[in-house]
């Protein structure tokens, strides 16, 4: 099946899983979108449009679906990607940023050597914006290394969790809300 818009593709292809990961939650599984050639292409095109509009020098892909999406965006735009990993997945030395979870603490890491970040304009790519903790931690980690995060682009946003508010004035594109152009629906000039 072909789709007229990315929102149409997402509406048709996202698998809704009730009571996962907890009772009362409806999990929006993007796996079928990624497996569909038209759905994947449309999502990547919308994310790439956002990254291009934000004038990215480099893409930051968040562990793990952000790697898939971010790599495709970086390739499409002729840019590199920095993989922002969960703690313990990279060999030392690394830079680490901890952030709070509902029941504990998690951490993200990037290599401490071999990736020149100073002065780079980075767009962070992930699948979902929920509480915003992961994107905020990734931004802090990159900015401590001298990069500037110039935008965030995600496929879906979980409403009511306050993630959008935690991103401050840095622009945000939500593909499922903004459609084909990957329009900016949050930021200093919106």
Short mmCIF file of C-alpha atoms in Angstrom, two decimals:
data_model
loop_
_atom_site.label_atom_id
_atom_site.label_comp_id
_atom_site.label_asym_id
_atom_site.label_seq_id
_atom_site.Cartn_x
_atom_site.Cartn_y
_atom_site.Cartn_z
CA UNK A 1 0.00 0.00 0.00
CA UNK A 2 1.21 3.51 -0.73
CA UNK A 3 0.42 6.47 1.51
CA UNK A 4 -0.39 10.07 0.68
CA UNK A 5 1.15 11.45 3.88
CA UNK A 6 3.52 10.32 6.61
CA UNK A 7 0.73 10.76 9.16
CA UNK A 8 -1.45 8.38 7.13
CA UNK A 9 1.38 5.84 7.03
CA UNK A 10 1.96 6.12 10.77
CA UNK A 11 -1.76 5.79 11.54
CA UNK A 12 -1.96 2.63 9.44
CA UNK A 13 1.32 0.99 10.42
CA UNK A 14 1.87 1.72 14.13
CA UNK A 15 0.98 -1.33 16.21
CA UNK A 16 -0.93 -0.42 19.36
CA UNK A 17 -0.10 -2.69 22.30
CA UNK A 18 -2.44 -2.31 25.29
CA UNK A 19 -1.13 -2.59 28.86
CA UNK A 20 2.54 -2.40 27.88
CA UNK A 21 4.91 -1.72 29.56
CA UNK A 22 2.39 -1.27 32.37
CA UNK A 23 -1.34 -1.67 32.83
CA UNK A 24 -3.29 1.25 31.39
CA UNK A 25 -0.52 2.25 28.94
CA UNK A 26 -1.00 1.85 25.20
CA UNK A 27 2.43 1.31 23.64
CA UNK A 28 2.87 2.64 20.09
CA UNK A 29 5.20 0.16 18.37
CA UNK A 30 7.06 1.66 15.41
CA UNK A 31 8.57 -1.67 14.30
CA UNK A 32 5.98 -2.17 11.50
CA UNK A 33 6.68 1.37 10.25
CA UNK A 34 10.40 0.62 10.05
CA UNK A 35 9.69 -2.63 8.19
CA UNK A 36 7.51 -0.94 5.56
CA UNK A 37 9.51 0.62 2.72
CA UNK A 38 7.06 3.48 2.17
CA UNK A 39 6.55 4.17 5.87
CA UNK A 40 10.29 4.16 6.57
CA UNK A 41 11.04 6.41 3.60
CA UNK A 42 8.38 8.93 4.60
CA UNK A 43 9.52 9.06 8.23
CA UNK A 44 13.17 9.48 7.22
CA UNK A 45 12.27 12.20 4.71
CA UNK A 46 10.35 14.15 7.39
CA UNK A 47 13.13 13.80 9.97
CA UNK A 48 15.74 14.79 7.36
CA UNK A 49 13.71 17.88 6.42
CA UNK A 50 13.79 18.96 10.06
CA UNK A 51 17.52 18.34 10.43
CA UNK A 52 18.21 20.24 7.21
CA UNK A 53 16.04 23.16 8.32
CA UNK A 54 17.90 23.27 11.66
CA UNK A 55 21.18 23.46 9.66
CA UNK A 56 22.76 20.40 11.28
CA UNK A 57 26.44 19.57 10.88
CA UNK A 58 26.01 16.24 12.65
CA UNK A 59 23.16 13.95 13.73
CA UNK A 60 22.92 12.59 17.26
CA UNK A 61 21.12 9.24 17.33
CA UNK A 62 19.80 8.05 20.70
CA UNK A 63 20.08 4.41 21.75
CA UNK A 64 18.53 2.38 20.11
CA UNK A 65 15.82 3.27 17.56
CA UNK A 66 17.38 6.72 17.27
CA UNK A 67 20.43 4.93 15.78
CA UNK A 68 18.31 3.45 13.00
CA UNK A 69 16.47 6.65 12.23
CA UNK A 70 19.43 8.95 12.76
CA UNK A 71 21.75 6.88 10.57
CA UNK A 72 19.31 7.03 7.67
CA UNK A 73 18.86 10.79 8.14
CA UNK A 74 22.63 11.35 8.29
CA UNK A 75 23.14 9.28 5.13
CA UNK A 76 20.38 11.13 3.27
CA UNK A 77 21.90 14.51 4.20
CA UNK A 78 25.55 13.51 3.71
CA UNK A 79 26.33 14.02 7.41
CA UNK A 80 27.93 11.94 10.13
CA UNK A 81 26.20 10.51 13.18
CA UNK A 82 27.27 10.27 16.79
CA UNK A 83 25.72 7.27 18.53
CA UNK A 84 24.60 8.28 22.02
CA UNK A 85 24.69 5.00 23.92
CA UNK A 86 23.29 3.65 27.15
CA UNK A 87 25.88 3.35 29.90
CA UNK A 88 28.30 0.46 29.65
CA UNK A 89 28.03 -0.14 25.89
CA UNK A 90 31.13 1.80 24.81
CA UNK A 91 34.79 1.09 25.53
CA UNK A 92 36.58 3.68 27.70
CA UNK A 93 37.27 6.49 27.83
CA UNK A 94 33.74 7.92 27.69
CA UNK A 95 31.81 11.00 28.76
CA UNK A 96 28.74 10.13 30.84
CA UNK A 97 25.54 11.99 31.66
CA UNK A 98 23.17 10.61 34.29
CA UNK A 99 19.46 11.40 34.35
CA UNK A 100 16.54 10.52 36.58
CA UNK A 101 14.00 7.85 35.78
CA UNK A 102 10.71 7.29 37.56
CA UNK A 103 12.35 4.53 39.66
CA UNK A 104 16.06 5.18 39.58
CA UNK A 105 18.82 6.63 37.47
CA UNK A 106 20.05 5.92 33.94
CA UNK A 107 23.00 7.28 31.99
CA UNK A 108 24.06 8.01 28.42
CA UNK A 109 27.60 7.95 27.07
CA UNK A 110 29.62 9.09 24.07
CA UNK A 111 33.26 8.37 23.26
CA UNK A 112 35.71 10.77 24.92
CA UNK A 113 38.09 10.52 21.96
CA UNK A 114 37.93 10.42 18.19
CA UNK A 115 34.81 12.52 17.53
CA UNK A 116 35.45 16.25 17.21
CA UNK A 117 32.33 17.91 18.65
CA UNK A 118 33.50 21.43 19.44
CA UNK A 119 31.55 23.89 17.31
CA UNK A 120 29.36 21.21 15.71
CA UNK A 121 25.63 21.92 15.29
CA UNK A 122 23.82 18.72 16.24
CA UNK A 123 20.22 17.63 15.71
CA UNK A 124 19.09 14.90 18.09
CA UNK A 125 16.95 12.17 16.53
CA UNK A 126 14.84 9.66 18.46
CA UNK A 127 11.66 7.69 17.99
CA UNK A 128 9.55 9.02 20.87
CA UNK A 129 9.47 12.06 23.15
CA UNK A 130 7.95 11.06 26.50
CA UNK A 131 9.27 12.68 29.69
CA UNK A 132 12.16 14.36 27.85
CA UNK A 133 14.83 12.99 30.18
CA UNK A 134 16.79 11.18 27.50
CA UNK A 135 16.87 14.10 25.07
CA UNK A 136 17.82 16.55 27.84
CA UNK A 137 20.64 14.26 29.02
CA UNK A 138 21.90 13.81 25.44
CA UNK A 139 21.89 17.57 24.88
CA UNK A 140 23.79 18.17 28.12
CA UNK A 141 26.34 15.49 27.24
CA UNK A 142 27.01 16.98 23.79
CA UNK A 143 27.09 20.57 25.01
CA UNK A 144 29.66 19.66 27.69
CA UNK A 145 31.84 18.50 24.78
CA UNK A 146 31.46 21.83 22.94
CA UNK A 147 28.64 21.00 20.51
CA UNK A 148 25.43 23.01 20.14
CA UNK A 149 22.15 21.13 19.91
CA UNK A 150 20.17 23.12 17.36
CA UNK A 151 17.07 20.93 17.24
CA UNK A 152 15.26 17.75 18.21
CA UNK A 153 13.29 15.54 15.82
CA UNK A 154 11.13 12.61 16.89
CA UNK A 155 8.47 10.48 15.25
CA UNK A 156 5.95 10.43 18.12
CA UNK A 157 5.21 12.39 21.28
CA UNK A 158 3.48 10.97 24.34
CA UNK A 159 1.17 13.77 25.45
CA UNK A 160 0.81 14.79 29.06
CA UNK A 161 4.27 13.77 30.31
CA UNK A 162 5.87 17.22 30.06
CA UNK A 163 8.76 16.23 27.82
CA UNK A 164 8.25 19.12 25.43
CA UNK A 165 8.56 21.65 28.27
CA UNK A 166 11.93 20.23 29.37
CA UNK A 167 13.48 20.96 25.97
CA UNK A 168 13.44 24.72 26.56
CA UNK A 169 13.71 26.93 23.50
CA UNK A 170 15.49 24.36 21.33
CA UNK A 171 13.22 23.59 18.35
CA UNK A 172 11.27 20.33 18.28
CA UNK A 173 9.78 18.51 15.32
CA UNK A 174 7.27 15.72 15.94
CA UNK A 175 6.68 13.93 12.64
CA UNK A 176 3.29 12.53 13.62
CA UNK A 177 2.09 16.03 14.55
CA UNK A 178 3.84 18.08 11.87
CA UNK A 179 3.43 15.95 8.77
CA UNK A 180 5.39 15.91 5.54
CA UNK A 181 7.62 18.91 5.96
CA UNK A 182 8.76 17.97 9.45
CA UNK A 183 7.64 21.43 10.51
CA UNK A 184 8.81 23.09 13.67
CA UNK A 185 6.05 22.91 16.23
CA UNK A 186 8.06 24.27 19.12
CA UNK A 187 10.89 26.65 19.54
CA UNK A 188 11.91 30.22 20.04
CA UNK A 189 10.23 31.38 16.84
CA UNK A 190 6.99 29.43 17.13
#
